[in-house]
Coordinates of C-alpha atoms in Angstrom, one line a residue:
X240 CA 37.3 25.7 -52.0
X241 CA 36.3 29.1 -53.3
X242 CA 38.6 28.2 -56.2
X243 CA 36.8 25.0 -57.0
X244 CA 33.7 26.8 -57.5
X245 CA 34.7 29.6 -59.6
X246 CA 36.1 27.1 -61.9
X247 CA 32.6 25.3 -61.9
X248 CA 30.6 28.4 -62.3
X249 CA 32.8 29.0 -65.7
X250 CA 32.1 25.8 -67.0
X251 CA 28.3 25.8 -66.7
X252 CA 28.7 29.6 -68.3
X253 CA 30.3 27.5 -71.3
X254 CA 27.9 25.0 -71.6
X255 CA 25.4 25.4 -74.3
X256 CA 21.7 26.7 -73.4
X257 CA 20.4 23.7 -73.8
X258 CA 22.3 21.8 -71.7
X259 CA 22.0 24.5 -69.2
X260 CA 17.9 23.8 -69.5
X261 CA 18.6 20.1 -69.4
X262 CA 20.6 20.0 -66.0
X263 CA 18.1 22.5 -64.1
X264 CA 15.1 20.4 -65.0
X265 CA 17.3 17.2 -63.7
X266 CA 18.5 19.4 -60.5
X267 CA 14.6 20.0 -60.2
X268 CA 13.8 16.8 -60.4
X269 CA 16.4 15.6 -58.1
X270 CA 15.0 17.6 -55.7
X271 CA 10.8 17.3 -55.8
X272 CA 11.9 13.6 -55.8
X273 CA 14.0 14.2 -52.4
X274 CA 11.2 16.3 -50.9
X275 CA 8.4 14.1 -51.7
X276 CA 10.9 11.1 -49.9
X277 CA 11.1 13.2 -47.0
X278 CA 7.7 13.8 -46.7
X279 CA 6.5 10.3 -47.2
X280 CA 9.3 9.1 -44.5
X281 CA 7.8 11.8 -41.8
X282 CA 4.4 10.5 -42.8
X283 CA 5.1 6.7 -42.3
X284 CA 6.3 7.9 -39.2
X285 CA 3.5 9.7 -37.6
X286 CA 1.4 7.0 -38.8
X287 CA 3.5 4.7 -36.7
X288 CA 3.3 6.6 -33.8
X289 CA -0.4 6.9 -34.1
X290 CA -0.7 2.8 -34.8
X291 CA 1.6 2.9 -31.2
X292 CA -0.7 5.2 -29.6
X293 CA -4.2 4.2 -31.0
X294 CA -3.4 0.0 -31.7
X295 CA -4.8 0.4 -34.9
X296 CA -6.6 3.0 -37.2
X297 CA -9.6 0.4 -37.2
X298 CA -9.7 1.3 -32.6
X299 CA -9.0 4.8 -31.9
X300 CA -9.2 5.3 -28.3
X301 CA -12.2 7.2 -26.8
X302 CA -10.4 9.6 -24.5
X303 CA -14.2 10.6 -23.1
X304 CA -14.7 7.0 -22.2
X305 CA -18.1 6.8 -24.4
X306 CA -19.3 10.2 -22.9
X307 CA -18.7 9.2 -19.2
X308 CA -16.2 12.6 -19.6
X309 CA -16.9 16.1 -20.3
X310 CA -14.5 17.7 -22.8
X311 CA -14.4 20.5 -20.6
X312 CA -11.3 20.6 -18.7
X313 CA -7.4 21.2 -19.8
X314 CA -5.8 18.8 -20.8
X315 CA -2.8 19.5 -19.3
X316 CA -3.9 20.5 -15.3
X317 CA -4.9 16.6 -15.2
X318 CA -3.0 14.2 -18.1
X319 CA -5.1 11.1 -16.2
X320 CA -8.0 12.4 -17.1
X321 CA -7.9 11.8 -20.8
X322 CA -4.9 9.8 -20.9
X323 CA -5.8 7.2 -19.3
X324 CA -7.4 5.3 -21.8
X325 CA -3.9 5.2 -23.3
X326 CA -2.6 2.6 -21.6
X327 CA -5.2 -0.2 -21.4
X328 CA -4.8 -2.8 -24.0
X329 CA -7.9 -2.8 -24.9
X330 CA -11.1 -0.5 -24.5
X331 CA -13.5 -1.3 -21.7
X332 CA -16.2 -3.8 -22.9
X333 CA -18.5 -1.9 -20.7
X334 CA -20.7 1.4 -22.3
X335 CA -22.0 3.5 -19.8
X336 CA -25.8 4.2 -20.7
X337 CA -27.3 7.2 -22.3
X338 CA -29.2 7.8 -19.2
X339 CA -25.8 7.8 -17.2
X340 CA -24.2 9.7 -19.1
X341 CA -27.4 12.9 -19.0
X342 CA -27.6 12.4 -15.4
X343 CA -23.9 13.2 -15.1
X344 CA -24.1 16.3 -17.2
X345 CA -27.3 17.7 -15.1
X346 CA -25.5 16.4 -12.0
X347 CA -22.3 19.2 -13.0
X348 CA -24.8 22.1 -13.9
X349 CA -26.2 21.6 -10.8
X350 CA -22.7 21.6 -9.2
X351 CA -21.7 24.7 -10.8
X352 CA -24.9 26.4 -9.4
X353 CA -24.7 25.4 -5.9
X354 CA -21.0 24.6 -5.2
X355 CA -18.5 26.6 -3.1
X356 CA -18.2 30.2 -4.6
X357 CA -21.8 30.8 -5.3
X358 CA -24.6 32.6 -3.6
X359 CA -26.4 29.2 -2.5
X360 CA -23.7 27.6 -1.0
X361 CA -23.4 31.2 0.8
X362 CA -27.0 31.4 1.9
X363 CA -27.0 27.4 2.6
X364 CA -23.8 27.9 5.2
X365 CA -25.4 30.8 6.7
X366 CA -28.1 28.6 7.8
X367 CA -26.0 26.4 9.8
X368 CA -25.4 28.8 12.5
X369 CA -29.2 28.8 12.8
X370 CA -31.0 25.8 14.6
X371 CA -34.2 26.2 12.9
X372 CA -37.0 23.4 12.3
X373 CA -37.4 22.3 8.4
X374 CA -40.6 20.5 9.1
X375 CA -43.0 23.5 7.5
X376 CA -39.7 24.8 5.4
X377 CA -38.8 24.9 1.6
X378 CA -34.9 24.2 1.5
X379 CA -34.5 24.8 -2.2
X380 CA -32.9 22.8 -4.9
X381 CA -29.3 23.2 -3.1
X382 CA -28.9 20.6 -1.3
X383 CA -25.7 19.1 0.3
X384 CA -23.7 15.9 1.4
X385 CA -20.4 16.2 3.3
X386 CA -18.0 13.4 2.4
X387 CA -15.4 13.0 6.0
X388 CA -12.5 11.2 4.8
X389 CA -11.8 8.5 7.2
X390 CA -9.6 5.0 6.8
X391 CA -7.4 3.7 4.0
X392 CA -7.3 4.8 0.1
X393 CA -9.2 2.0 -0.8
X394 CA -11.9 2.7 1.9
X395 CA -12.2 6.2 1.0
X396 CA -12.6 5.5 -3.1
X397 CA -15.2 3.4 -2.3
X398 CA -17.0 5.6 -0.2
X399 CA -16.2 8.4 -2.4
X400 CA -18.1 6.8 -5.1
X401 CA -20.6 5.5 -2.6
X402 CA -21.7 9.0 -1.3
X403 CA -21.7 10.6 -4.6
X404 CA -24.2 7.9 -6.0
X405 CA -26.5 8.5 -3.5
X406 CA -26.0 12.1 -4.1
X407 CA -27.3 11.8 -7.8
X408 CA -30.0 9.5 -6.8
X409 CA -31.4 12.1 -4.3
X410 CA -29.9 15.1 -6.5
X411 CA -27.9 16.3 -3.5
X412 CA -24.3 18.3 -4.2
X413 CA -21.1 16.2 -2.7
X414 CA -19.0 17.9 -0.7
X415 CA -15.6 16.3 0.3
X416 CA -13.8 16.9 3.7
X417 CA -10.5 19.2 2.3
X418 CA -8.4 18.2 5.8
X419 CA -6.6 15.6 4.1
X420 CA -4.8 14.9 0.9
X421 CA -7.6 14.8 -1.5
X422 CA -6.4 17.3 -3.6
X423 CA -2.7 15.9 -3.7
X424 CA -3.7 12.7 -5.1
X425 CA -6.7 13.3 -7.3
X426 CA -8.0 15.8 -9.5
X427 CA -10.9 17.8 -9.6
X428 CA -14.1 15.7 -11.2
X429 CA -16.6 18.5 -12.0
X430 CA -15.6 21.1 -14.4
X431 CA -15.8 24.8 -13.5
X432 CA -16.4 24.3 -9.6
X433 CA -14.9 22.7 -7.1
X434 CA -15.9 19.4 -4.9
X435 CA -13.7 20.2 -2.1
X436 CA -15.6 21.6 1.2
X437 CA -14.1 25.4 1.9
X438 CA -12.0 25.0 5.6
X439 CA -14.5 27.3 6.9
X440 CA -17.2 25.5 6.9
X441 CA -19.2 26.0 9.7
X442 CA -19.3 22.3 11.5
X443 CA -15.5 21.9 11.0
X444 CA -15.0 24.2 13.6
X445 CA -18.1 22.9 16.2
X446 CA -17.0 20.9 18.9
X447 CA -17.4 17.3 17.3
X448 CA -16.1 17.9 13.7
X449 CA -12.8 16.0 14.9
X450 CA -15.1 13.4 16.4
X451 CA -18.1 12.7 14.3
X452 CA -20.0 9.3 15.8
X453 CA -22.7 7.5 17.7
X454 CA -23.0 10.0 20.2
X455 CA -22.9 12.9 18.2
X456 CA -26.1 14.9 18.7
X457 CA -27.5 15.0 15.3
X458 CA -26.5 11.2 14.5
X459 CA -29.4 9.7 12.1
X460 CA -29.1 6.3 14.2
X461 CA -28.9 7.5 17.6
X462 CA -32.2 10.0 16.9
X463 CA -34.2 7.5 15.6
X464 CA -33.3 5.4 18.9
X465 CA -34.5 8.3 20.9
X466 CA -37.7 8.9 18.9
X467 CA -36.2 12.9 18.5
X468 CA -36.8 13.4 15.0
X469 CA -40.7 13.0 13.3
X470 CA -41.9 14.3 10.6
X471 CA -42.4 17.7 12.6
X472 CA -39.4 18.0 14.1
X473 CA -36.4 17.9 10.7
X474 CA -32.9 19.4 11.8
X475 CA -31.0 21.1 9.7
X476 CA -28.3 19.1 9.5
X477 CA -28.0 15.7 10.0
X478 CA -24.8 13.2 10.8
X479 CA -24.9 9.7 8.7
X480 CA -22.8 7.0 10.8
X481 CA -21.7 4.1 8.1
X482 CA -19.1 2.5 9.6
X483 CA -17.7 -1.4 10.4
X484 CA -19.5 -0.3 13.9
X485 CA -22.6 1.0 12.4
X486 CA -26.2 -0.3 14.3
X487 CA -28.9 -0.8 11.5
X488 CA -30.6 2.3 12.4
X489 CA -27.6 4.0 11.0
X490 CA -27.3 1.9 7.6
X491 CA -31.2 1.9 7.4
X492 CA -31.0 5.7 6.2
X493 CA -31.2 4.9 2.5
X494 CA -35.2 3.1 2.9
X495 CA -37.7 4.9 1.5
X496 CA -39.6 6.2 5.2
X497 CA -36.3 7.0 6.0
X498 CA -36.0 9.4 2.9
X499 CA -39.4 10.9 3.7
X500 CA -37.3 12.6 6.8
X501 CA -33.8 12.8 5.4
X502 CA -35.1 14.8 2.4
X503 CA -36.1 17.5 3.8
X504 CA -32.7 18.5 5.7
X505 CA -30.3 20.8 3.8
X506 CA -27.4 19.3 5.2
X507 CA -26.1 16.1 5.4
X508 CA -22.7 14.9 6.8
X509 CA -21.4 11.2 6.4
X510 CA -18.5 9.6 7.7
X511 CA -18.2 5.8 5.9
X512 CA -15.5 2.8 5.5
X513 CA -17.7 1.0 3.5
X514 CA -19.1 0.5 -0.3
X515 CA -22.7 0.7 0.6
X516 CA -24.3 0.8 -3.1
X517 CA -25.7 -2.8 -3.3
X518 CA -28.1 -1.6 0.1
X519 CA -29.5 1.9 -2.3
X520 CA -31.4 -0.8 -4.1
X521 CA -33.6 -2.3 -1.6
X522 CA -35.5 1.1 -1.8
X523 CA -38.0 0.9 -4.2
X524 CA -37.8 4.4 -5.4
X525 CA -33.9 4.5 -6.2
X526 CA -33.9 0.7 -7.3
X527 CA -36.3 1.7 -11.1
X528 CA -33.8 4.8 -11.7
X529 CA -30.6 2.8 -10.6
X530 CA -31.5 0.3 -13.5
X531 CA -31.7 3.1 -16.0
X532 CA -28.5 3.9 -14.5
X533 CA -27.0 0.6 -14.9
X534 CA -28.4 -2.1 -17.2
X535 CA -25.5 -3.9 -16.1
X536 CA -25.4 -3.6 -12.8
X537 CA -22.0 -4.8 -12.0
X538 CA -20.7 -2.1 -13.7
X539 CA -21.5 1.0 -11.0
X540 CA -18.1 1.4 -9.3
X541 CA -16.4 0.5 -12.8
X542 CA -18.4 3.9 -14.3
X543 CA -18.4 6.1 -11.3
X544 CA -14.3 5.5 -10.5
X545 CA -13.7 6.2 -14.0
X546 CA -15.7 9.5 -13.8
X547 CA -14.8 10.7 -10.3
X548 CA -11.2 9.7 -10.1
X549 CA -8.4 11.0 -12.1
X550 CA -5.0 10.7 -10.8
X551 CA -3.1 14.3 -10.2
X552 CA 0.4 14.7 -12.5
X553 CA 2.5 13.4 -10.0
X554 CA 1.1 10.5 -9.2
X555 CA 0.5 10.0 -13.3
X556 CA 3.8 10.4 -13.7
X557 CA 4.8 7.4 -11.1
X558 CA 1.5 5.2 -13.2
X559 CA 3.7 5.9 -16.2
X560 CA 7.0 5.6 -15.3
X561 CA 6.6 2.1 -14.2
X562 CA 4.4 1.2 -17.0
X563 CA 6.4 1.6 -19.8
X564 CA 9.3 0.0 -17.7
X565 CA 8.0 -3.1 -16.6
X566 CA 4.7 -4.0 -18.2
X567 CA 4.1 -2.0 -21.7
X568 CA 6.5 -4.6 -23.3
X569 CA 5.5 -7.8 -22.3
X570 CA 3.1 -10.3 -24.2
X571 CA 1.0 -10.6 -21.0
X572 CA 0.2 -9.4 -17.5
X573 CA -0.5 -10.5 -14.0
X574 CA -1.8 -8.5 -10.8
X575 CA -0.7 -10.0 -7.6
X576 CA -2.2 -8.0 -4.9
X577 CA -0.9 -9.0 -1.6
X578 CA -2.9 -7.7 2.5
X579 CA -2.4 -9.9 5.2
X580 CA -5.1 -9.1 7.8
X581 CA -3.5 -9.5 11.5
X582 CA -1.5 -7.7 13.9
X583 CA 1.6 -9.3 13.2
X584 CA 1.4 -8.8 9.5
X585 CA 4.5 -9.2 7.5
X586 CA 6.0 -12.2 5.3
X587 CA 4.4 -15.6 5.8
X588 CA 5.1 -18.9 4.0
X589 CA 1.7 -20.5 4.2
X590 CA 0.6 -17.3 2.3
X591 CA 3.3 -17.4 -0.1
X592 CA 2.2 -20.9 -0.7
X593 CA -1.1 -20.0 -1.4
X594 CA -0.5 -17.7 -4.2
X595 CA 1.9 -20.0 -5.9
X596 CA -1.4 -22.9 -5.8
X597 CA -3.8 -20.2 -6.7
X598 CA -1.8 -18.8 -9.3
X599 CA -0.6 -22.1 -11.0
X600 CA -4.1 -24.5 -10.4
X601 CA -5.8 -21.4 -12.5
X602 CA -3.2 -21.6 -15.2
X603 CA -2.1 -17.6 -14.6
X604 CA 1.3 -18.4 -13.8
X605 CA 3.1 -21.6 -15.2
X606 CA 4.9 -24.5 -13.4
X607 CA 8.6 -24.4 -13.1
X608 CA 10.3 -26.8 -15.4
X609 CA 11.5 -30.5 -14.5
X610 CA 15.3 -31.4 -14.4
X611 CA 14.2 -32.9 -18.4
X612 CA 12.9 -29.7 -19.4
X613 CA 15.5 -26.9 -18.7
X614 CA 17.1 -27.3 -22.2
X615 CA 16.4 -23.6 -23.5
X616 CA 15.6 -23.6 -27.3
X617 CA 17.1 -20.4 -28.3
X618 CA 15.6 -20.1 -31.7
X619 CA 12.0 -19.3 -30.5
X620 CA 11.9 -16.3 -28.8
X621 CA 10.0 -16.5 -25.8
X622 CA 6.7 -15.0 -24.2
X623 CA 7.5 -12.7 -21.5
X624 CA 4.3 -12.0 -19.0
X625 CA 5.2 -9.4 -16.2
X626 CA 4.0 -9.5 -13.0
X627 CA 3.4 -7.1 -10.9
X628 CA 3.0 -7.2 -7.5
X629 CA 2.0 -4.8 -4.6
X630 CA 2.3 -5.5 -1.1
X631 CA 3.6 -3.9 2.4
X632 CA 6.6 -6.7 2.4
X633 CA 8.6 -7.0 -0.8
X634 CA 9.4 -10.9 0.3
X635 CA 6.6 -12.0 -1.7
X636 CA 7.6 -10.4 -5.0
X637 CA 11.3 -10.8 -3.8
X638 CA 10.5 -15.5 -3.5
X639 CA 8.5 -15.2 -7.0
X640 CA 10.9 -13.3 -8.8
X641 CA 13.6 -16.3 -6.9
X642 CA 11.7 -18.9 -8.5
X643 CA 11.6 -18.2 -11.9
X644 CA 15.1 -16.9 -12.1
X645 CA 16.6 -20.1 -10.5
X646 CA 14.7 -22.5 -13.0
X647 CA 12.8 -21.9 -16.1
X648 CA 9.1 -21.9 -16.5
X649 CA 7.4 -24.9 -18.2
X650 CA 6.2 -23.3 -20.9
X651 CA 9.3 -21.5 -21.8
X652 CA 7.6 -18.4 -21.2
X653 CA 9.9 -15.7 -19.4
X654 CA 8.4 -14.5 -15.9
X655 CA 9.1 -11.2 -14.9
X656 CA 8.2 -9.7 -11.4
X657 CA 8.1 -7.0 -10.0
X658 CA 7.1 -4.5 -7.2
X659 CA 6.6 -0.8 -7.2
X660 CA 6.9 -0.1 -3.1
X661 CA 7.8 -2.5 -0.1
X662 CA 6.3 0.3 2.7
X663 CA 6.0 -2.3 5.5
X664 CA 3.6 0.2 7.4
X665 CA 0.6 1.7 6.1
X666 CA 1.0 5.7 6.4
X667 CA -2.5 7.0 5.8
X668 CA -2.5 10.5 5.2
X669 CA 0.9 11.2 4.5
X670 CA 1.1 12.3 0.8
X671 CA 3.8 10.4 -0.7
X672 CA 2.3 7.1 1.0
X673 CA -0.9 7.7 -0.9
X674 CA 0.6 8.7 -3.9
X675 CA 2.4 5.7 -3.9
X676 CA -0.8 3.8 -3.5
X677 CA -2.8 5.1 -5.5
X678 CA -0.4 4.7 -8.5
X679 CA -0.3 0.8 -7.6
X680 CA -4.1 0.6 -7.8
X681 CA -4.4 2.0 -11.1
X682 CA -1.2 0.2 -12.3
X683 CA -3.4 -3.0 -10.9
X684 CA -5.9 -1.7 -12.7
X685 CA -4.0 -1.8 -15.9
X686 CA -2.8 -5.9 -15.8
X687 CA -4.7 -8.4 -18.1
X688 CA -5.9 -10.9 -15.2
X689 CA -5.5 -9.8 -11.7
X690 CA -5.4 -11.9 -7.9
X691 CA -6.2 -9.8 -5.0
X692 CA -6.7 -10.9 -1.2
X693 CA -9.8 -11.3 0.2
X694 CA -11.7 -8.1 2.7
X695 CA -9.0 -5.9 0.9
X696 CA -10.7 -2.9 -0.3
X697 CA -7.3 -1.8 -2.0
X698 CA -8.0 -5.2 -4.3
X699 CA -11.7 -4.1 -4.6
X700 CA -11.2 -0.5 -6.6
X701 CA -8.0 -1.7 -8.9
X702 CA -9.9 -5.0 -10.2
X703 CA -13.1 -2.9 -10.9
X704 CA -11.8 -0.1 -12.1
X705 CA -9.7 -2.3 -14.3
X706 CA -13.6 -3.8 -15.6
X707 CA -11.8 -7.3 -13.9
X708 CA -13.3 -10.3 -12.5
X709 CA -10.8 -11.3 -9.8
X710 CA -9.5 -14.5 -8.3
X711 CA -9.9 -13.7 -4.7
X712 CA -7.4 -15.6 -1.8
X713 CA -9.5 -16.9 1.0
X714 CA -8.5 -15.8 4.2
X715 CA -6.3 -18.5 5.5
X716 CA -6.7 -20.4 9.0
X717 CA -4.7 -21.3 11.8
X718 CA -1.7 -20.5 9.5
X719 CA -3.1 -23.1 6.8
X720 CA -3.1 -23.0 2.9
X721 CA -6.6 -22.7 2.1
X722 CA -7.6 -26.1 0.1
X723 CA -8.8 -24.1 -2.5
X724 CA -6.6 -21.3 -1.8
X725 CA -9.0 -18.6 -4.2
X726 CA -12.3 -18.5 -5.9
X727 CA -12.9 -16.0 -9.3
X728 CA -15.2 -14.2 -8.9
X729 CA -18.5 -13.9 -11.4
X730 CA -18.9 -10.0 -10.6
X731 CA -16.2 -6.9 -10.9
X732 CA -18.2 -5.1 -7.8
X733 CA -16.6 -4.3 -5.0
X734 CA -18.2 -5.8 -2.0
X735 CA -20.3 -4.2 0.8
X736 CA -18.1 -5.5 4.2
X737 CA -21.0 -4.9 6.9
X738 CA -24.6 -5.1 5.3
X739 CA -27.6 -4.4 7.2
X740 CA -28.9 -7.6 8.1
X741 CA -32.1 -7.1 6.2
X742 CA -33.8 -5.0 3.8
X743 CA -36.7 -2.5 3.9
X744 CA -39.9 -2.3 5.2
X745 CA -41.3 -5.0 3.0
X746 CA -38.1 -6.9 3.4
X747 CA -37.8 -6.5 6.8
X748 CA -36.5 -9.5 8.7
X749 CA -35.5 -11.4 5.6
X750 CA -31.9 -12.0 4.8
X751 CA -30.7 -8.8 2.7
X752 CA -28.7 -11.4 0.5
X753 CA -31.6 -13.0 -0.7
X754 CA -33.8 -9.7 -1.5
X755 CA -33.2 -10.0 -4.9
X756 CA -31.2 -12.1 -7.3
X757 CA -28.6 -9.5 -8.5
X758 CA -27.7 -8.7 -4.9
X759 CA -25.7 -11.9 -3.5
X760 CA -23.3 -12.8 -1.0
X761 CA -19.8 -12.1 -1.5
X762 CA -17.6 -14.9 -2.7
X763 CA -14.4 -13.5 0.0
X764 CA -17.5 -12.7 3.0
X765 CA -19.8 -15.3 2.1
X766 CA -21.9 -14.5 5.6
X767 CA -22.2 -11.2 5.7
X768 CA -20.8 -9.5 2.4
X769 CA -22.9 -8.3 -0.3
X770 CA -22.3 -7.4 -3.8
X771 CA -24.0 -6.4 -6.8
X772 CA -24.2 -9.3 -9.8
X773 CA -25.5 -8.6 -13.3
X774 CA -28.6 -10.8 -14.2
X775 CA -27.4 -13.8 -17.0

């Protein structure tokens, strides 16, 4: 080789000078030419990538959701948080307003001031151990709500973004119980502080924190009942009972003469399993600045989830994973969400039967082919829409993925299910359970058209964060297909299980679903339910 070379490096020393010029300028040539290839190439590339990331130059995505975020955090402690945006087909059709989005950036100064850490949360605390009357007292401008997690995920998002509306509305900083697995599943919302209540908080350790209810001496409800708080005689803490078993002295807190009282206490603690926004707006005070708030008011839990929750890395990682797996690929997508309400839950064919009838009379899933139809024509190539579909029992996704494997769809279109976990047993509180769910909600979330079963609050928090108007599955009876076996609904709200059974003082006595004409009946609880409606 070395010889080759030497004999090449004598005959370019015999060449004459200018053919020595003339082959460096063509070597030159050669290789600007190669470079300016390359580059081009790597160019074409990235501009791929970004046309993969972005969908098109034309829609780059907004990874602060049209301000709803602060830029303030790193990027990498929570991916979720800007990524998220990433993986919807399209961007939500559904601006948060100007007035939102201020109130959200006073509501995190305000965080930052009071929260855990600082002097006021210190001096607020210390005033716990104290059982002083707040009738004749200033209490400051920190002011606190204690958020007890309670129930399922589903229950807990909504009350999450329950409590923390009412905490804007009354400029009040949330606080959330830190005993469970909060902090595995979701990241912190409020840049520089911290929402989660420090263990050694005062009424953690008092004698009914592991039993907070009706007979709990400070309860709002059970006081009012017993005439012991006035507007001389303000606690300085105060126990909001919202549950399924609450009395309407307890979900009556939010009228206005209630507030008169309620104000004035530094401390508030709330234990809730329900989404109790569409009953802030019977109050005649919160109702003007709610409608700043929201123009569109079936929008709240679609903005406040989107602000509040943010997935943690790991359970990003499972969103993700099955993502680009099963559903980034396919033309379309279907949500099948699956809760069968009775004690001896599991796999049942008259429910199976009703998602087939609701999913084929509304034209999401197709019929399976006749005996005439099977011939395949391979030189189309088909649609595929993936369906994905969460449930305790995998026997649901397990007979749908059956059917459209045995025989062909009518359409031609290729049907693909499938189904991230089969638990059997709901595990509240144990962290890999709610990672697990979580990741299916927003992975709900993330489908084009969605079915979800009726009461389920799980259903509830993936269609609206998704911005999705559901098909709901009526509950079914004596072991029946419902004849229609689901409605869509005209609203993406999640719906209020256990209303009170009026409104406020004005209101009083008349039917809280006919108040006003954006707060309706639910479609799935049509006698009790409320939920929130936009005006058209």
């Amino acid at each position: 080789m070395y010889h080759k070379f030497q004999i090449s490096g004598n005959v370019f020393m015999a060449l004459g000078l200018t053919m020595k010029i003339l082959i460096t300028v063509l070597f030159s040539f050669v290789l600007i030419w190669s470079t300016i290839s390359l580059s081009s190439s790597n160019n074409f590339k990235n501009h791929f990538l970004d046309d993969i990331t972005n969908g098109s130059k034309e829609t780059p995505r907004d990874k602060l959701l049209g301000g709803l975020l602060t830029a303030d955090f790193d990027e990498g402690s929570c991916l979720s948080r800007y990524h998220k945006s990433l993986l919807y087909r399209q961007p939500s059709p559904y601006k948060p307003s100007e007035y939102l989005v201020s109130k959200l950036r006073r509501y995190e100064r305000l965080h930052k001031r009071c929260g855990p850490d600082t002097k006021a949360y210190k001096k607020a605390t210390e005033s716990l151990v104290r059982d002083e009357n707040y009738a004749s007292k200033s209490v400051g401008e920190c002011r606190y709500i204690v958020w007890i997690a309670g129930y399922g995920l589903g229950n807990r998002m909504l009350t999450l973004a329950s409590v923390f509306l009412y905490a804007l509305l009354t400029e009040r900083i949330i606080l959330v119980d830190n005993r469970k697995d909060v902090n595995d599943i979701l990241c912190e919302p409020f840049p520089g502080t911290s929402w989660l209540l420090p263990l050694d908080f005062p009424l953690m350790n008092y004698t009914y924190s592991y039993g907070y209810n009706k007979q709990y001496p400070r309860c709002y409800g059970t006081m009012v009942n017993n005439h012991t708080i006035n507007s001389t005689s303000i606690p300085q803490h105060l126990y909001l009972h919202n549950l399924h078993d609450s009395r309407d002295e307890d979900k009556m807190f939010f009228c206005e003469k209630d507030q008169r009282l309620i104000n004035k206490v530094p401390w508030l603690i709330i234990q809730a399993n329900v989404y109790f926004v569409p009953s802030l707006w019977f109050n005649p005070t919160f109702q003007p600045e709610l409608m700043k708030l929201f123009p569109q008011k079936d929008t709240v839990f679609h903005h406040l989830a989107r602000y509040l929750f943010h997935p943690t890395n790991q359970v990003w990682g499972m969103i993700t994973r099955h993502y680009y797996a099963h559903l980034s690929r396919a033309d379309e997508t279907l949500g099948i969400q699956i809760r069968v309400f009775r004690k001896d839950a599991g796999y049942f064919q008259h429910v199976m039967d009703q998602i087939v009838s609701c999913t084929q009379r509304e034209k999401l899933l197709p019929e399976l082919a006749t005996q005439e139809e099977t011939q395949v024509n391979i030189s189309n190539t088909p649609k595929v829409k993936a369906v994905l579909v969460t449930s305790l029992y995998p026997e649901y996704s397990d007979n749908l993925k059956n059917m459209f494997w045995e025989r062909p769809s009518s359409t031609g279109e290729i049907i693909e299910v499938n189904q991230p976990s089969g638990e059997r047993v709901q595990q509240t509180d144990k962290k890999l359970h709610d990672q697990k769910a979580l990741a299916e909600i927003y992975l709900l979330s993330l489908t084009d058209n969605i079915v979800t079963s009726a009461w389920s609050t799980f259903g509830y928090v993936a269609y609206s964060i998704g911005g999705l108007k559901p098909w709901l599955l009526h509950t079914p009876k004596d072991n029946k297909t419902p004849d229609p076996p689901c409605v869509r609904s005209t609203s993406m709200e999640p719906c209020y299980l256990t209303p009170p059974s009026h409104g406020c003082d004005a209101d009083w006595g008349k039917n809280s679903g006919k108040i006003f004409p954006f707060v309706k009946n639910c479609e799935d609880v049509i006698y009790s339910g409320l939920k929130l409606h936009d005006e058209l």
